[in-house]
Short mmCIF file of C-alpha atoms and ligand atoms in Angstrom, two decimals:
data_model
loop_
_atom_site.label_atom_id
_atom_site.label_comp_id
_atom_site.label_asym_id
_atom_site.label_seq_id
_atom_site.Cartn_x
_atom_site.Cartn_y
_atom_site.Cartn_z
CA MET A 1 137.34 -294.92 106.08
CA VAL A 2 136.11 -295.27 109.12
CA ARG A 3 136.68 -298.57 111.02
CA PHE A 4 134.15 -300.53 114.14
CA PRO A 5 136.28 -302.52 116.20
CA GLU A 6 136.34 -306.37 115.51
CA GLY A 7 133.03 -307.56 116.99
CA PHE A 8 130.95 -304.54 117.28
CA PHE A 9 127.33 -305.14 117.87
CA TRP A 10 124.99 -303.88 114.66
CA GLY A 11 121.79 -304.34 115.21
CA ALA A 12 118.00 -303.68 116.02
CA ALA A 13 115.65 -303.39 118.53
CA THR A 14 112.17 -304.15 120.01
CA SER A 15 109.88 -304.29 122.89
CA ALA A 16 107.13 -306.59 123.23
CA HIS A 17 104.03 -304.82 123.60
CA GLN A 18 104.87 -303.00 121.06
CA VAL A 19 105.44 -305.48 118.03
CA GLU A 20 103.87 -308.66 119.01
CA GLY A 21 99.96 -307.93 119.02
CA ASN A 22 97.69 -309.39 121.59
CA SER A 23 98.73 -308.07 125.23
CA HIS A 24 96.69 -308.36 127.79
CA ASN A 25 98.77 -305.44 130.32
CA ASP A 26 98.50 -302.64 132.04
CA TRP A 27 98.97 -300.58 128.71
CA SER A 28 95.76 -302.31 126.70
CA ARG A 29 93.78 -301.64 129.53
CA TRP A 30 94.54 -297.62 129.66
CA GLU A 31 94.35 -298.28 125.38
CA GLU A 32 90.71 -299.07 125.53
CA GLN A 33 89.90 -296.25 128.34
CA ASN A 34 91.77 -293.59 126.72
CA ALA A 35 91.20 -294.22 122.91
CA ARG A 36 88.75 -291.60 121.94
CA ARG A 37 90.44 -288.71 124.20
CA LEU A 38 94.11 -289.53 122.50
CA ALA A 39 91.86 -289.53 119.33
CA GLY A 40 90.06 -286.14 120.08
CA GLN A 41 93.72 -284.29 121.42
CA ALA A 42 95.26 -285.03 118.26
CA GLU A 43 94.55 -282.28 115.94
CA ARG A 44 95.24 -280.39 119.38
CA GLU A 45 99.02 -281.32 118.91
CA PHE A 46 99.12 -281.42 115.09
CA GLY A 47 99.02 -277.45 115.07
CA ARG A 48 102.74 -277.59 116.58
CA LEU A 49 103.42 -280.18 113.71
CA ALA A 50 104.81 -279.88 110.08
CA SER A 51 102.65 -283.06 109.47
CA TRP A 52 101.57 -285.08 106.59
CA PRO A 53 97.89 -285.32 105.98
CA ASP A 54 97.77 -289.00 105.85
CA ILE A 55 99.44 -289.33 109.24
CA ARG A 56 96.30 -286.10 110.91
CA VAL A 57 93.97 -288.65 109.57
CA GLN A 58 95.08 -291.62 111.17
CA ALA A 59 95.90 -289.78 114.36
CA GLN A 60 92.54 -288.25 114.68
CA ASP A 61 90.56 -292.23 114.30
CA PRO A 62 90.70 -294.52 117.96
CA ALA A 63 91.70 -296.83 116.26
CA ASN A 64 95.55 -295.74 116.00
CA TYR A 65 95.64 -296.19 119.46
CA ILE A 66 94.47 -299.39 120.65
CA SER A 67 97.42 -301.79 119.98
CA GLY A 68 95.24 -304.65 119.67
CA ARG A 69 97.46 -307.32 117.12
CA ALA A 70 100.29 -304.73 116.44
CA CYS A 71 102.57 -306.43 114.09
CA GLU A 72 102.05 -310.38 115.34
CA HIS A 73 105.51 -310.48 115.85
CA PHE A 74 104.75 -312.98 118.49
CA GLU A 75 103.45 -315.25 115.14
CA ARG A 76 105.77 -313.87 112.71
CA PHE A 77 109.62 -313.23 114.57
CA ARG A 78 111.44 -316.01 112.53
CA GLU A 79 110.08 -313.83 109.22
CA ASP A 80 111.21 -310.62 110.95
CA PHE A 81 114.53 -312.49 111.99
CA ASP A 82 114.96 -313.23 108.29
CA ILE A 83 114.89 -310.09 107.69
CA ALA A 84 117.07 -308.64 110.21
CA LYS A 85 120.07 -311.36 109.08
CA GLU A 86 119.19 -310.01 105.37
CA LEU A 87 120.13 -306.81 106.36
CA GLY A 88 123.34 -307.94 107.66
CA HIS A 89 122.32 -307.54 111.90
CA ASN A 90 124.41 -310.16 114.02
CA ALA A 91 122.65 -308.68 117.23
CA HIS A 92 118.87 -307.97 118.20
CA ARG A 93 117.08 -306.83 121.76
CA PHE A 94 113.87 -307.77 122.23
CA SER A 95 111.70 -307.05 125.43
CA ILE A 96 109.71 -310.20 127.45
CA GLU A 97 106.27 -309.72 127.98
CA TRP A 98 106.02 -309.75 131.76
CA SER A 99 102.25 -310.15 131.59
CA ARG A 100 102.37 -313.37 129.30
CA ILE A 101 105.01 -314.97 131.64
CA GLU A 102 103.48 -314.68 134.82
CA PRO A 103 99.61 -313.88 134.40
CA GLU A 104 98.65 -314.65 137.34
CA GLU A 105 100.82 -313.67 140.75
CA GLY A 106 103.46 -316.43 141.20
CA LYS A 107 101.42 -318.93 138.27
CA PHE A 108 104.40 -319.25 135.43
CA ASP A 109 103.08 -320.21 132.06
CA GLU A 110 105.40 -322.77 130.59
CA ASN A 111 103.82 -322.29 126.51
CA ALA A 112 104.90 -318.46 126.88
CA ILE A 113 108.13 -319.19 128.50
CA GLU A 114 109.13 -321.46 125.81
CA HIS A 115 107.69 -319.57 123.10
CA TYR A 116 110.67 -316.74 124.53
CA ARG A 117 113.10 -320.07 124.41
CA GLN A 118 111.48 -320.33 120.42
CA VAL A 119 112.54 -316.84 119.81
CA VAL A 120 116.14 -317.36 121.71
CA ALA A 121 116.88 -320.15 119.63
CA ALA A 122 116.03 -318.35 116.27
CA LEU A 123 117.92 -315.68 116.57
CA ARG A 124 120.77 -317.98 117.26
CA GLU A 125 120.09 -320.23 114.03
CA ARG A 126 120.35 -317.18 112.35
CA GLY A 127 123.96 -315.86 114.36
CA ILE A 128 122.14 -312.81 115.71
CA GLU A 129 123.35 -312.32 119.33
CA PRO A 130 119.81 -311.62 121.38
CA PHE A 131 120.19 -308.83 123.95
CA VAL A 132 117.20 -309.52 126.15
CA THR A 133 114.65 -306.80 127.91
CA LEU A 134 112.60 -308.43 130.98
CA TRP A 135 110.98 -305.13 131.70
CA HIS A 136 109.86 -302.53 129.03
CA TRP A 137 106.63 -300.77 130.62
CA ALA A 138 104.12 -303.01 130.35
CA LEU A 139 103.01 -304.36 133.56
CA PRO A 140 100.78 -307.82 134.28
CA GLN A 141 97.57 -306.51 134.97
CA TRP A 142 97.27 -308.28 138.73
CA LEU A 143 100.54 -305.84 139.45
CA ALA A 144 99.25 -302.91 138.53
CA GLN A 145 96.04 -303.60 140.21
CA GLU A 146 98.30 -303.77 143.27
CA GLY A 147 100.15 -300.63 142.42
CA GLY A 148 102.61 -301.60 139.64
CA VAL A 149 106.06 -300.19 140.68
CA LEU A 150 104.79 -298.52 144.56
CA ASN A 151 104.26 -301.52 145.52
CA GLY A 152 106.65 -302.16 148.22
CA LYS A 153 107.12 -305.99 146.93
CA PHE A 154 107.19 -304.88 143.36
CA PRO A 155 111.47 -305.22 143.67
CA GLY A 156 111.10 -309.21 145.24
CA TYR A 157 108.13 -309.83 142.75
CA PHE A 158 110.48 -308.81 139.09
CA ALA A 159 113.45 -310.89 140.79
CA ARG A 160 111.48 -313.50 141.04
CA TYR A 161 110.49 -313.19 137.71
CA ALA A 162 114.19 -312.47 136.06
CA GLU A 163 114.59 -315.69 138.33
CA LYS A 164 112.15 -317.49 135.81
CA MET A 165 113.56 -315.99 132.81
CA VAL A 166 117.05 -316.98 133.66
CA THR A 167 116.85 -320.42 134.42
CA SER A 168 114.41 -321.18 130.93
CA LEU A 169 116.64 -318.93 128.92
CA SER A 170 120.08 -320.59 128.62
CA GLY A 171 122.72 -319.49 127.13
CA VAL A 172 121.80 -315.85 127.32
CA GLU A 173 124.82 -313.62 127.81
CA PHE A 174 123.42 -309.58 127.40
CA TRP A 175 120.10 -308.96 129.91
CA LEU A 176 118.60 -305.71 130.39
CA THR A 177 116.66 -305.29 132.96
CA LEU A 178 114.60 -302.25 133.18
CA ASN A 179 113.81 -299.50 129.81
CA GLU A 180 113.91 -296.40 130.47
CA THR A 181 113.14 -295.57 134.29
CA ASN A 182 113.54 -291.72 134.03
CA VAL A 183 110.72 -291.81 130.70
CA TYR A 184 108.30 -294.06 132.39
CA THR A 185 108.11 -292.39 136.19
CA ALA A 186 108.53 -289.05 134.29
CA HIS A 187 105.30 -289.93 132.40
CA GLY A 188 103.23 -292.30 134.70
CA TYR A 189 103.79 -290.80 137.71
CA TRP A 190 104.88 -286.92 137.20
CA LYS A 191 103.06 -285.63 134.63
CA GLY A 192 100.32 -288.16 134.81
CA ILE A 193 100.25 -288.41 131.00
CA TRP A 194 100.44 -292.89 130.94
CA PRO A 195 99.25 -295.25 133.37
CA PRO A 196 99.11 -295.45 136.26
CA GLY A 197 98.33 -291.40 135.84
CA GLU A 198 99.12 -290.10 139.02
CA ARG A 199 101.18 -286.13 139.25
CA SER A 200 102.43 -286.76 142.40
CA ILE A 201 106.68 -285.83 143.09
CA CYS A 202 106.60 -288.38 146.32
CA CYS A 203 105.21 -290.96 143.70
CA PHE A 204 107.33 -290.36 141.23
CA LEU A 205 110.64 -290.25 143.70
CA LEU A 206 109.48 -293.56 144.97
CA ALA A 207 108.50 -295.61 142.07
CA ASN A 208 112.40 -294.64 140.87
CA HIS A 209 113.43 -295.93 144.50
CA ARG A 210 111.65 -299.21 143.82
CA LEU A 211 112.51 -299.78 139.92
CA SER A 212 116.53 -298.30 141.76
CA ARG A 213 115.71 -301.82 144.35
CA ALA A 214 114.25 -303.47 141.79
CA HIS A 215 117.00 -303.50 139.26
CA LYS A 216 119.52 -304.05 141.89
CA ALA A 217 117.78 -307.45 143.27
CA ALA A 218 116.85 -308.61 139.95
CA TYR A 219 121.32 -308.16 138.79
CA ALA A 220 122.00 -310.34 141.70
CA VAL A 221 119.52 -313.00 140.96
CA ILE A 222 121.06 -313.10 137.16
CA LYS A 223 124.72 -312.88 138.54
CA LYS A 224 124.14 -315.70 140.44
CA TYR A 225 122.91 -317.93 137.87
CA VAL A 226 124.95 -317.12 135.09
CA PRO A 227 128.11 -315.13 136.44
CA SER A 228 129.35 -314.30 132.94
CA ALA A 229 126.27 -312.25 132.48
CA HIS A 230 126.64 -308.82 131.12
CA ILE A 231 123.76 -307.01 133.14
CA GLY A 232 122.42 -303.21 132.70
CA VAL A 233 120.05 -300.86 131.75
CA ALA A 234 118.84 -299.32 128.88
CA HIS A 235 118.19 -295.08 129.99
CA ASN A 236 117.07 -292.34 128.82
CA ILE A 237 120.35 -289.58 127.33
CA ILE A 238 119.25 -286.77 126.35
CA TRP A 239 121.93 -284.24 125.42
CA PHE A 240 121.19 -280.88 127.18
CA SER A 241 123.47 -278.40 125.89
CA ARG A 242 122.82 -275.65 128.97
CA SER A 243 121.70 -277.08 131.72
CA ARG A 244 123.96 -279.23 134.53
CA MET A 245 121.28 -280.07 136.80
CA LYS A 246 119.25 -281.45 134.19
CA ASP A 247 121.84 -284.17 133.10
CA TYR A 248 122.78 -284.80 136.17
CA VAL A 249 117.99 -285.24 137.53
CA TRP A 250 117.72 -286.75 133.83
CA ASN A 251 120.86 -288.31 132.69
CA CYS A 252 122.88 -289.68 135.93
CA LEU A 253 120.47 -289.83 139.00
CA PHE A 254 119.50 -293.38 138.70
CA LEU A 255 122.67 -294.63 136.93
CA ASN A 256 124.69 -293.93 140.24
CA SER A 257 121.91 -295.40 142.15
CA ILE A 258 122.72 -298.39 140.67
CA ARG A 259 126.40 -297.94 140.86
CA GLY A 260 128.22 -301.05 141.47
CA PHE A 261 125.74 -302.99 139.99
CA GLN A 262 125.51 -303.13 135.78
CA ASP A 263 127.71 -304.49 133.46
CA PHE A 264 128.06 -301.67 130.96
CA VAL A 265 125.82 -298.78 130.62
CA GLY A 266 123.01 -299.07 128.59
CA VAL A 267 122.07 -295.70 126.08
CA ASN A 268 118.93 -294.80 124.32
CA TYR A 269 119.45 -291.52 122.31
CA TYR A 270 116.91 -289.57 120.46
CA HIS A 271 117.65 -286.06 120.84
CA SER A 272 118.77 -283.02 122.80
CA ASP A 273 117.17 -279.60 123.79
CA ARG A 274 118.67 -277.75 120.87
CA ASP A 275 116.30 -276.42 118.25
CA THR A 276 117.50 -278.03 114.90
CA ALA A 277 116.73 -277.13 111.82
CA VAL A 278 115.83 -281.28 111.04
CA LYS A 279 112.83 -282.55 113.01
CA THR A 280 111.43 -286.03 113.13
CA ASP A 281 107.72 -286.59 112.32
CA MET A 282 106.77 -286.53 116.01
CA GLY A 283 108.89 -282.68 116.22
CA TRP A 284 111.84 -283.72 118.12
CA SER A 285 115.29 -282.27 117.04
CA VAL A 286 117.75 -284.20 115.07
CA ASP A 287 120.93 -283.92 117.29
CA PRO A 288 123.45 -286.29 116.30
CA GLU A 289 126.61 -284.34 118.11
CA GLY A 290 124.11 -284.90 121.17
CA LEU A 291 125.53 -288.59 120.85
CA PHE A 292 128.64 -288.43 120.80
CA ARG A 293 128.41 -285.67 124.26
CA VAL A 294 126.68 -288.23 126.00
CA LEU A 295 128.30 -290.96 125.32
CA ILE A 296 131.85 -289.01 125.95
CA SER A 297 130.37 -288.17 129.18
CA LEU A 298 129.20 -291.84 130.28
CA LYS A 299 132.85 -292.35 130.36
CA LYS A 300 132.74 -291.65 133.40
CA TYR A 301 131.17 -294.88 134.91
CA GLY A 302 134.10 -296.31 133.22
CA LYS A 303 132.30 -299.14 131.77
CA PRO A 304 131.40 -300.60 128.62
CA LEU A 305 128.60 -298.96 126.42
CA TYR A 306 125.71 -299.73 124.30
CA VAL A 307 123.97 -297.78 122.41
CA LEU A 308 120.66 -299.57 122.67
CA GLU A 309 117.89 -297.29 120.82
CA ASN A 310 118.47 -294.85 118.77
CA GLY A 311 115.92 -293.78 115.30
CA ILE A 312 113.84 -291.07 114.06
CA ALA A 313 109.51 -290.93 113.19
CA ASP A 314 110.05 -290.31 109.15
CA SER A 315 106.93 -292.06 107.73
CA ARG A 316 108.18 -291.27 104.17
CA ASP A 317 111.71 -292.41 104.98
CA GLU A 318 113.23 -289.66 103.37
CA LYS A 319 115.44 -288.60 106.98
CA ARG A 320 116.43 -292.18 107.96
CA ALA A 321 119.73 -292.92 106.31
CA VAL A 322 121.78 -289.81 106.93
CA PHE A 323 119.66 -289.87 110.45
CA ILE A 324 121.84 -293.24 110.88
CA ARG A 325 124.56 -291.97 108.96
CA ASP A 326 125.52 -289.72 111.07
CA HIS A 327 124.84 -290.95 114.40
CA VAL A 328 127.38 -293.73 113.21
CA ARG A 329 129.64 -290.71 112.94
CA SER A 330 128.98 -289.19 116.40
CA ILE A 331 129.75 -293.31 117.73
CA ALA A 332 133.15 -293.36 115.59
CA ARG A 333 134.33 -290.20 117.03
CA ALA A 334 133.53 -290.86 120.99
CA ILE A 335 135.45 -294.35 120.00
CA ALA A 336 138.44 -292.49 118.57
CA ALA A 337 138.11 -290.36 121.82
CA GLY A 338 138.33 -292.83 124.20
CA ALA A 339 134.70 -294.14 124.97
CA ASP A 340 134.51 -297.98 125.22
CA VAL A 341 131.04 -298.24 122.76
CA ARG A 342 130.50 -302.16 121.71
CA GLY A 343 127.09 -301.98 119.76
CA TYR A 344 124.68 -299.97 118.15
CA PHE A 345 120.53 -300.96 117.86
CA HIS A 346 118.79 -298.69 116.34
CA TRP A 347 114.69 -298.01 117.33
CA SER A 348 113.45 -300.35 115.63
CA LEU A 349 113.73 -302.91 113.15
CA LEU A 350 110.00 -302.80 112.61
CA ASP A 351 106.93 -299.43 112.61
CA ASN A 352 105.08 -300.61 115.47
CA PHE A 353 103.02 -299.00 118.61
CA GLU A 354 104.50 -295.83 119.91
CA TRP A 355 102.28 -295.55 123.39
CA ASP A 356 100.02 -292.79 123.59
CA LYS A 357 100.99 -291.98 119.93
CA GLY A 358 99.76 -295.21 119.12
CA PHE A 359 100.51 -296.24 115.17
CA TRP A 360 101.10 -293.53 113.39
CA PRO A 361 104.90 -292.75 113.72
CA ARG A 362 106.72 -295.11 112.29
CA PHE A 363 110.52 -295.97 113.31
CA GLY A 364 110.85 -298.71 111.25
CA LEU A 365 114.08 -300.08 108.79
CA VAL A 366 110.78 -302.07 108.03
CA GLU A 367 107.86 -300.50 107.15
CA VAL A 368 104.66 -302.33 108.25
CA ASP A 369 101.43 -302.02 105.99
CA TYR A 370 99.22 -301.98 109.48
CA LYS A 371 96.46 -303.98 106.60
CA THR A 372 97.60 -306.32 105.62
CA LEU A 373 100.44 -306.95 107.73
CA GLN A 374 103.04 -307.45 105.02
CA ARG A 375 106.19 -306.13 105.77
CA SER A 376 108.76 -303.62 103.22
CA ILE A 377 112.05 -303.57 103.96
CA ARG A 378 112.86 -299.13 103.24
CA PRO A 379 115.95 -298.08 101.23
CA SER A 380 117.96 -296.36 104.99
CA ALA A 381 117.28 -300.60 105.95
CA ARG A 382 120.07 -301.09 103.00
CA GLU A 383 121.88 -298.19 103.67
CA TYR A 384 122.15 -299.14 107.31
CA ALA A 385 122.95 -302.93 106.59
CA ARG A 386 125.67 -301.37 103.70
CA ILE A 387 127.73 -299.75 106.72
CA ILE A 388 127.56 -303.12 108.61
CA GLU A 389 128.74 -305.17 105.74
CA ASN A 390 131.98 -302.42 105.25
CA SER A 391 131.95 -302.17 109.41
CA GLY A 392 131.71 -298.61 108.95
CA LEU A 393 131.35 -295.86 106.56
CA ASP A 394 133.78 -293.55 103.91
CA GLY A 395 135.45 -290.65 104.88
CA GLU A 396 137.00 -289.69 107.95
CA VAL A 397 135.94 -289.77 111.59
CA GLY A 398 135.14 -285.99 111.64
C1 BGC B 401 110.92 -296.18 123.73
C2 BGC B 401 110.68 -296.64 122.57
C3 BGC B 401 109.75 -295.75 121.95
C4 BGC B 401 110.61 -295.21 121.87
C5 BGC B 401 110.50 -293.82 120.69
C6 BGC B 401 111.40 -295.35 123.52
O1 BGC B 401 111.35 -294.40 124.44
O2 BGC B 401 112.06 -297.30 124.70
O3 BGC B 401 110.21 -298.02 123.23
O4 BGC B 401 109.08 -296.64 120.96
O5 BGC B 401 111.34 -294.47 122.62
O6 BGC B 401 109.69 -293.01 121.19
#
């Protein structure tokens, strides 16, 4: 039997723009402008992937690329947290939608703040620890129009927003300032395939620099009000089996730039660079060994580690249960080898809006019928619940 330490956090993660619905931010604007193009190029992309006919049809429909009402989690969060509780989760990671809080520069919407107070309260009532992400990629439109993260004022704006939230959400101990700065800047500023569509190495470097400064400013603000807070970022980590250079640039550069300004390292792990036999619906390699390797390599930061995202697009729910079991086993091995891992958050609690891929990738422990918005718990979610209930897995660490 593999047992996890007492107090280990088990849960799932979501992000506001992907589940709440009815967002008005730079992403919702971009969707309107790009839905047709994305639908048009879907067939070409699917040529590379073994995908299901229903997925192909969905991917060629422009409506797939508009987040719209998404899962209506904004209205249904209590129902969704009831499910998380039923599944035994004792922690939940969600993000605050900045564009709701500060729809105009410097003007904060008290109703939106009250909404997130209720979200935190609903989690607490169910015995679920909130892990709050301040920024999961979407920007208020006024800020996007002012140049987004490239704006020299960005760190100051972000710190002001962080201050507003930390002083409004009392009792939150776990704060994630930024989600996956590497994925965001690579897509938006290097490859130019996400908003704001820049393709410039200078912009890419500047964006990373500003985000690093924004994190540090927010870290200082949160610590000022809640000295006991645990603050970090959620960083996308890939296991590069062959390239130390890629490992350094993708995995370490940003984390090194915020050294001294994080109380833990947050790891979002999905895949490695190896060509494995098992693939997700999106064609990503499934490689649990990589999670073990990255957790071991992150020991060098000398901080607790949290796996803040790990999941699989698997519309048939055929691979998810094994995926979870194998990745949890990798965490157990890493703990046995001295990595201080304190939590696992599956991506995601619900099927949701997968950015430029839209709704067809199915990442949820809970299936969402987008016509009726009905929720159905997938069998793999029950398997995960059993792992949580036993606080571990059958068998040896391996
Ligand atoms: C992001 C999520 C996304 C997930 C699956 C992560 O990179 O933080 O927003 O849905 O991966 O692609």
